[in-house]
Amino acid sequence: MEDHKPEEKSEKHEHGGCGGSGSGSSCGSGGDAKGGSSACDGNGGCHEDKSSSVTASSTSSAEPVTSGCGSNGGCGSSDSDGEKCSRSQFLRAAVPCVGGVWALMAAYPIYSYLTPNGGDEPESKVSSVNIGDIKDLPPGSGKNFKFGSMPALITHTKDGELHAFSAVCTHLGCTVQFRPEKDLIWCACHGGCYDPSSGKNVAGPPPKPLLALKVEVVKDKIIVSKA
Amino acid sequence: MGWLDERLGLEAAFKFAQKKQVPIHKNSVWYYAGGIALMLMVIQFASGILLMVYYVPGLEAAHASILRINSQVDFGWFFRSIHSWGANLLIAVLVGHLFSAYFMKAYRKPREFTWYSGLVLLVICLGFGFTGYLLPWDDVSFFATKIGLDIASKMPVFGEAAASLLRGGHNIGQGTLSRFFVIHVAVLPLLCLGLMGLHLLFVQMHGMSEPGYFKKLEAAKRTYEKFFPNFFLKDVLVWLLALNGLAALVTLYPWGLGPEADPFGAAPIGIKPEWYFLAPFQFLKLVPPQVGPIEGELFGALLMVLACSGMVIVPFFDKGESADKAKIATYYGLVLLLGIIAFTIWGALS
């Protein structure tokens, strides 16, 4: 793109157009280094001295034009010799910079649009639930239930105690269940096991115990609330 | 014909196709894998468009709409089974295509971009599998998505933000279903079509890759056949056979549908992901809760990424200049392939 042929430049000059893509479409590239003059009219047309175009072709390899937003050849500032960058250099630096800023400006509303706005709460707003009669939950059994927006689990251990936990496995978020034959809280996804009394992780990959909930029996009804 | 040729340059394309050659050697059969994948991809697009006519991506309606497709819409079961079986076969064929290209060293110069575009296409197809899995909203798909997004959330830096964007909220629900639907039917198809075009363009630019032993043969002993019509006609025959195989599977083993997802119910006993996610599923079972200072699931996920990263760096590691590096690359590929097969079988049996 840098090696503009004089013929191409002179042809462009005749047409007076500038700014298209393809060979010879950029205007005045490198020409300013040798003092070639270029100017643009109000319609975006480009007028150059033919001599400056010829010079551009002969100097572009000796004095490579750098572009970009960095310190080398950055536009909007003069180089070490005090010469201003050409319009071509400016455009080659400005287009990616403006494009980048535009992309960021476009990305922000898209990201905000796609980000969930908290319509559903991470924590259940429910503070307690009645999960039924204690007679329906004999010792050595367990039951999954809904605690607000969170799956939960109650166990009635063989010692007669009631225990309730969040049923969300601390490994990868599957919903756990009580396995009476193993007397364990168990996750079907990756085989994680928890103690049915304490909710402590006792086998498999879960890294933490289950979140405990508070259990009370009021008039034979099981009431589970946040601990 | 002349009128069309003047406008479309058909003769030039025809001459190019006739000029193109396919090497004949003992591993030539693997050259058909890409063509089969292309054919299955076309089937996936066509059957997917048909399914969209009746599928409703709503929390209360998704499962019911698939039930309706399966049981009430004429040939609904057929097209849904084609889509499900086709997806599975496509992944299998792509894995075969990937490893055959790998062992034939087709990633070497000048085919690095062909290799990378193929790798990304495989990832896109796995993305199709993951997002499409949730759409019927049955119990297995619900928990598979939960696990997948939880793994994503454990990834450093952008993990939680990416998982939250995909989930569309704190829990898996309508937000997740809508997003997965859009990704499955709009985002991934666009990416896939663009990348498939590039992949095919690269293949045309560089021609068919030739294995090392074939290149070393004397010129007289290296035999080729014309791509058009010889190889193309064989390709069409293989497509027909593959299509018949798919039709047989669809007819004999129509794809089922599990019970509707219950976000508050326990994960069903015996829950397993699709076969192509069985290897990571089984691997994650083995990782302890804590490995040194790192959480087990993060450690497991990073280890899997690390194990597969050789596929990304191999074009720059094994450039064909060192026999030792070529051997190391081959052994790495073998270990990775055997590891994936072993964990998949283990996961299926456990």
mmCIF file of C-alpha atoms in Angstrom, chain B residues 36-226:
data_model
loop_
_atom_site.group_PDB
_atom_site.id
_atom_site.type_symbol
_atom_site.label_atom_id
_atom_site.label_comp_id
_atom_site.label_asym_id
_atom_site.label_seq_id
_atom_site.Cartn_x
_atom_site.Cartn_y
_atom_site.Cartn_z
ATOM 1 C CA ILE B 36 -19.722 -36.760 6.635
ATOM 2 C CA ALA B 37 -19.491 -34.013 9.275
ATOM 3 C CA LEU B 38 -20.569 -31.458 6.672
ATOM 4 C CA MET B 39 -23.535 -33.592 5.646
ATOM 5 C CA LEU B 40 -24.596 -34.113 9.276
ATOM 6 C CA MET B 41 -24.277 -30.386 9.885
ATOM 7 C CA VAL B 42 -26.673 -29.709 7.004
ATOM 8 C CA ILE B 43 -29.097 -32.258 8.499
ATOM 9 C CA GLN B 44 -28.829 -30.557 11.893
ATOM 10 C CA PHE B 45 -29.642 -27.168 10.401
ATOM 11 C CA ALA B 46 -32.598 -28.527 8.429
ATOM 12 C CA SER B 47 -34.087 -30.598 11.270
ATOM 13 C CA GLY B 48 -33.461 -27.763 13.745
ATOM 14 C CA ILE B 49 -35.432 -25.326 11.597
ATOM 15 C CA LEU B 50 -38.304 -27.824 11.409
ATOM 16 C CA LEU B 51 -38.300 -28.314 15.203
ATOM 17 C CA MET B 52 -38.451 -24.553 15.771
ATOM 18 C CA VAL B 53 -41.886 -24.473 14.153
ATOM 19 C CA TYR B 54 -43.419 -26.252 17.176
ATOM 20 C CA TYR B 55 -40.909 -25.778 19.998
ATOM 21 C CA VAL B 56 -41.824 -23.124 22.595
ATOM 22 C CA PRO B 57 -38.910 -21.841 24.723
ATOM 23 C CA GLY B 58 -40.999 -21.165 27.850
ATOM 24 C CA LEU B 59 -40.588 -22.661 31.301
ATOM 25 C CA GLU B 60 -44.134 -24.020 31.397
ATOM 26 C CA ALA B 61 -44.300 -24.872 27.698
ATOM 27 C CA ALA B 62 -40.915 -26.235 26.634
ATOM 28 C CA HIS B 63 -41.334 -29.808 27.882
ATOM 29 C CA ALA B 64 -44.952 -29.935 26.722
ATOM 30 C CA SER B 65 -44.013 -28.694 23.257
ATOM 31 C CA ILE B 66 -41.407 -31.451 22.864
ATOM 32 C CA LEU B 67 -43.986 -33.984 24.075
ATOM 33 C CA ARG B 68 -46.342 -32.623 21.419
ATOM 34 C CA ILE B 69 -43.663 -32.869 18.731
ATOM 35 C CA ASN B 70 -42.924 -36.439 19.821
ATOM 36 C CA SER B 71 -46.498 -37.654 20.073
ATOM 37 C CA GLN B 72 -48.940 -35.463 18.130
ATOM 38 C CA VAL B 73 -47.191 -33.803 15.214
ATOM 39 C CA ASP B 74 -46.927 -35.976 12.107
ATOM 40 C CA PHE B 75 -43.316 -37.151 11.781
ATOM 41 C CA GLY B 76 -42.458 -34.967 14.771
ATOM 42 C CA TRP B 77 -40.783 -37.894 16.542
ATOM 43 C CA PHE B 78 -38.812 -38.538 13.350
ATOM 44 C CA PHE B 79 -37.373 -35.054 12.998
ATOM 45 C CA ARG B 80 -36.664 -34.721 16.709
ATOM 46 C CA SER B 81 -34.881 -38.071 16.712
ATOM 47 C CA ILE B 82 -32.917 -37.090 13.635
ATOM 48 C CA HIS B 83 -31.836 -33.900 15.395
ATOM 49 C CA SER B 84 -30.806 -35.718 18.588
ATOM 50 C CA TRP B 85 -29.139 -38.704 16.949
ATOM 51 C CA GLY B 86 -27.563 -36.444 14.330
ATOM 52 C CA ALA B 87 -26.018 -34.296 17.061
ATOM 53 C CA ASN B 88 -24.454 -37.328 18.696
ATOM 54 C CA LEU B 89 -23.158 -38.751 15.436
ATOM 55 C CA LEU B 90 -21.807 -35.349 14.436
ATOM 56 C CA ILE B 91 -19.723 -35.076 17.610
ATOM 57 C CA ALA B 92 -18.456 -38.640 17.114
ATOM 58 C CA VAL B 93 -17.492 -37.928 13.501
ATOM 59 C CA LEU B 94 -15.834 -34.639 14.459
ATOM 60 C CA VAL B 95 -13.762 -36.358 17.148
ATOM 61 C CA GLY B 96 -12.692 -38.941 14.555
ATOM 62 C CA HIS B 97 -11.924 -36.172 12.058
ATOM 63 C CA LEU B 98 -9.893 -34.270 14.648
ATOM 64 C CA PHE B 99 -7.760 -37.184 15.759
ATOM 65 C CA SER B 100 -7.229 -38.513 12.227
ATOM 66 C CA ALA B 101 -5.996 -35.068 11.171
ATOM 67 C CA TYR B 102 -3.872 -34.952 14.317
ATOM 68 C CA PHE B 103 -2.164 -38.285 13.754
ATOM 69 C CA MET B 104 -1.610 -37.478 10.066
ATOM 70 C CA LYS B 105 0.117 -34.289 11.291
ATOM 71 C CA ALA B 106 -2.258 -32.145 9.270
ATOM 72 C CA TYR B 107 -1.724 -29.259 11.716
ATOM 73 C CA ARG B 108 1.721 -28.506 10.297
ATOM 74 C CA LYS B 109 2.596 -25.575 8.058
ATOM 75 C CA PRO B 110 0.760 -24.240 6.081
ATOM 76 C CA ARG B 111 -2.413 -25.698 7.627
ATOM 77 C CA GLU B 112 -2.298 -24.111 11.091
ATOM 78 C CA PHE B 113 -5.434 -22.065 10.472
ATOM 79 C CA THR B 114 -7.270 -25.072 9.051
ATOM 80 C CA TRP B 115 -6.393 -26.870 12.298
ATOM 81 C CA TYR B 116 -7.468 -24.018 14.556
ATOM 82 C CA SER B 117 -10.715 -23.374 12.679
ATOM 83 C CA GLY B 118 -11.464 -27.099 13.055
ATOM 84 C CA LEU B 119 -10.733 -27.015 16.789
ATOM 85 C CA VAL B 120 -13.041 -24.022 17.272
ATOM 86 C CA LEU B 121 -15.729 -25.747 15.188
ATOM 87 C CA LEU B 122 -15.561 -28.746 17.527
ATOM 88 C CA VAL B 123 -15.921 -26.439 20.543
ATOM 89 C CA ILE B 124 -18.893 -24.749 18.840
ATOM 90 C CA CYS B 125 -20.490 -28.140 18.245
ATOM 91 C CA LEU B 126 -19.995 -29.052 21.910
ATOM 92 C CA GLY B 127 -21.656 -25.695 22.672
ATOM 93 C CA PHE B 128 -24.549 -26.721 20.427
ATOM 94 C CA GLY B 129 -24.793 -29.948 22.430
ATOM 95 C CA PHE B 130 -24.682 -28.185 25.800
ATOM 96 C CA THR B 131 -27.238 -25.485 24.938
ATOM 97 C CA GLY B 132 -29.533 -27.819 23.016
ATOM 98 C CA TYR B 133 -29.548 -30.280 25.894
ATOM 99 C CA LEU B 134 -31.462 -27.868 28.162
ATOM 100 C CA LEU B 135 -34.165 -26.964 25.653
ATOM 101 C CA PRO B 136 -36.477 -29.987 26.299
ATOM 102 C CA TRP B 137 -36.433 -28.961 29.987
ATOM 103 C CA ASP B 138 -36.312 -32.483 31.363
ATOM 104 C CA ASP B 139 -34.723 -33.479 34.665
ATOM 105 C CA VAL B 140 -31.391 -34.695 33.299
ATOM 106 C CA SER B 141 -30.935 -31.606 31.143
ATOM 107 C CA PHE B 142 -31.726 -29.342 34.093
ATOM 108 C CA PHE B 143 -28.993 -30.806 36.289
ATOM 109 C CA ALA B 144 -26.513 -31.100 33.404
ATOM 110 C CA THR B 145 -26.903 -27.360 32.861
ATOM 111 C CA LYS B 146 -26.571 -26.675 36.569
ATOM 112 C CA ILE B 147 -23.292 -28.604 36.705
ATOM 113 C CA GLY B 148 -21.958 -27.038 33.507
ATOM 114 C CA LEU B 149 -22.648 -23.492 34.660
ATOM 115 C CA ASP B 150 -21.264 -24.212 38.115
ATOM 116 C CA ILE B 151 -18.015 -25.419 36.538
ATOM 117 C CA ALA B 152 -17.933 -22.261 34.402
ATOM 118 C CA SER B 153 -18.459 -20.100 37.493
ATOM 119 C CA LYS B 154 -15.392 -21.632 39.155
ATOM 120 C CA MET B 155 -13.114 -20.443 36.370
ATOM 121 C CA PRO B 156 -10.800 -17.625 37.411
ATOM 122 C CA VAL B 157 -11.438 -13.942 36.573
ATOM 123 C CA PHE B 158 -14.495 -13.975 34.283
ATOM 124 C CA GLY B 159 -15.995 -17.316 35.352
ATOM 125 C CA GLU B 160 -18.733 -16.004 37.646
ATOM 126 C CA ALA B 161 -19.687 -13.145 35.303
ATOM 127 C CA ALA B 162 -19.891 -15.493 32.302
ATOM 128 C CA ALA B 163 -21.941 -18.056 34.241
ATOM 129 C CA SER B 164 -24.298 -15.339 35.469
ATOM 130 C CA LEU B 165 -24.758 -13.982 31.944
ATOM 131 C CA LEU B 166 -25.572 -17.454 30.674
ATOM 132 C CA ARG B 167 -27.811 -18.326 33.600
ATOM 133 C CA GLY B 168 -29.754 -15.093 33.358
ATOM 134 C CA GLY B 169 -30.240 -14.964 37.123
ATOM 135 C CA HIS B 170 -29.212 -16.683 40.313
ATOM 136 C CA ASN B 171 -31.074 -19.866 39.528
ATOM 137 C CA ILE B 172 -31.666 -21.865 36.391
ATOM 138 C CA GLY B 173 -35.021 -20.769 35.047
ATOM 139 C CA GLN B 174 -36.731 -18.899 32.245
ATOM 140 C CA GLY B 175 -33.736 -16.593 31.845
ATOM 141 C CA THR B 176 -31.466 -19.578 31.235
ATOM 142 C CA LEU B 177 -33.877 -21.247 28.845
ATOM 143 C CA SER B 178 -34.299 -18.068 26.755
ATOM 144 C CA ARG B 179 -30.565 -17.440 26.580
ATOM 145 C CA PHE B 180 -29.703 -21.011 25.696
ATOM 146 C CA PHE B 181 -32.388 -20.960 23.009
ATOM 147 C CA VAL B 182 -30.987 -17.787 21.434
ATOM 148 C CA ILE B 183 -27.439 -19.119 21.597
ATOM 149 C CA HIS B 184 -28.511 -22.468 20.146
ATOM 150 C CA VAL B 185 -30.599 -21.185 17.232
ATOM 151 C CA ALA B 186 -28.919 -17.870 16.369
ATOM 152 C CA VAL B 187 -25.488 -17.196 17.845
ATOM 153 C CA LEU B 188 -23.832 -20.586 17.366
ATOM 154 C CA PRO B 189 -25.287 -21.205 13.875
ATOM 155 C CA LEU B 190 -23.915 -17.853 12.673
ATOM 156 C CA LEU B 191 -20.493 -18.567 14.136
ATOM 157 C CA CYS B 192 -20.591 -22.104 12.797
ATOM 158 C CA LEU B 193 -21.529 -21.103 9.250
ATOM 159 C CA GLY B 194 -18.835 -18.447 9.084
ATOM 160 C CA LEU B 195 -16.167 -20.713 10.453
ATOM 161 C CA MET B 196 -17.218 -23.662 8.298
ATOM 162 C CA GLY B 197 -16.838 -21.412 5.249
ATOM 163 C CA LEU B 198 -13.342 -20.453 6.359
ATOM 164 C CA HIS B 199 -12.416 -24.044 7.168
ATOM 165 C CA LEU B 200 -13.518 -25.226 3.716
ATOM 166 C CA LEU B 201 -11.743 -22.299 2.080
ATOM 167 C CA PHE B 202 -8.493 -23.217 3.852
ATOM 168 C CA VAL B 203 -8.877 -26.834 2.735
ATOM 169 C CA GLN B 204 -9.285 -25.679 -0.876
ATOM 170 C CA MET B 205 -6.326 -23.305 -0.586
ATOM 171 C CA HIS B 206 -3.879 -25.885 0.747
ATOM 172 C CA GLY B 207 -5.327 -29.088 -0.692
ATOM 173 C CA MET B 208 -5.598 -32.390 1.157
ATOM 174 C CA SER B 209 -2.942 -33.001 3.770
ATOM 175 C CA GLU B 210 -0.567 -35.857 3.018
ATOM 176 C CA PRO B 211 0.927 -38.025 5.756
ATOM 177 C CA GLY B 212 4.731 -37.977 6.152
ATOM 178 C CA TYR B 213 5.337 -41.491 4.827
ATOM 179 C CA PHE B 214 3.364 -40.646 1.690
ATOM 180 C CA LYS B 215 5.343 -37.476 1.047
ATOM 181 C CA LYS B 216 8.612 -39.407 1.309
ATOM 182 C CA LEU B 217 7.637 -41.827 -1.475
ATOM 183 C CA GLU B 218 9.133 -41.376 -4.913
ATOM 184 C CA ALA B 219 6.991 -39.282 -7.189
ATOM 185 C CA ALA B 220 6.113 -42.311 -9.328
ATOM 186 C CA LYS B 221 4.808 -44.248 -6.328
ATOM 187 C CA ARG B 222 2.612 -41.453 -5.049
ATOM 188 C CA THR B 223 -0.830 -42.006 -6.481
ATOM 189 C CA TYR B 224 -3.696 -39.558 -6.572
ATOM 190 C CA GLU B 225 -7.252 -39.516 -7.747
ATOM 191 C CA LYS B 226 -9.214 -36.608 -9.083
#
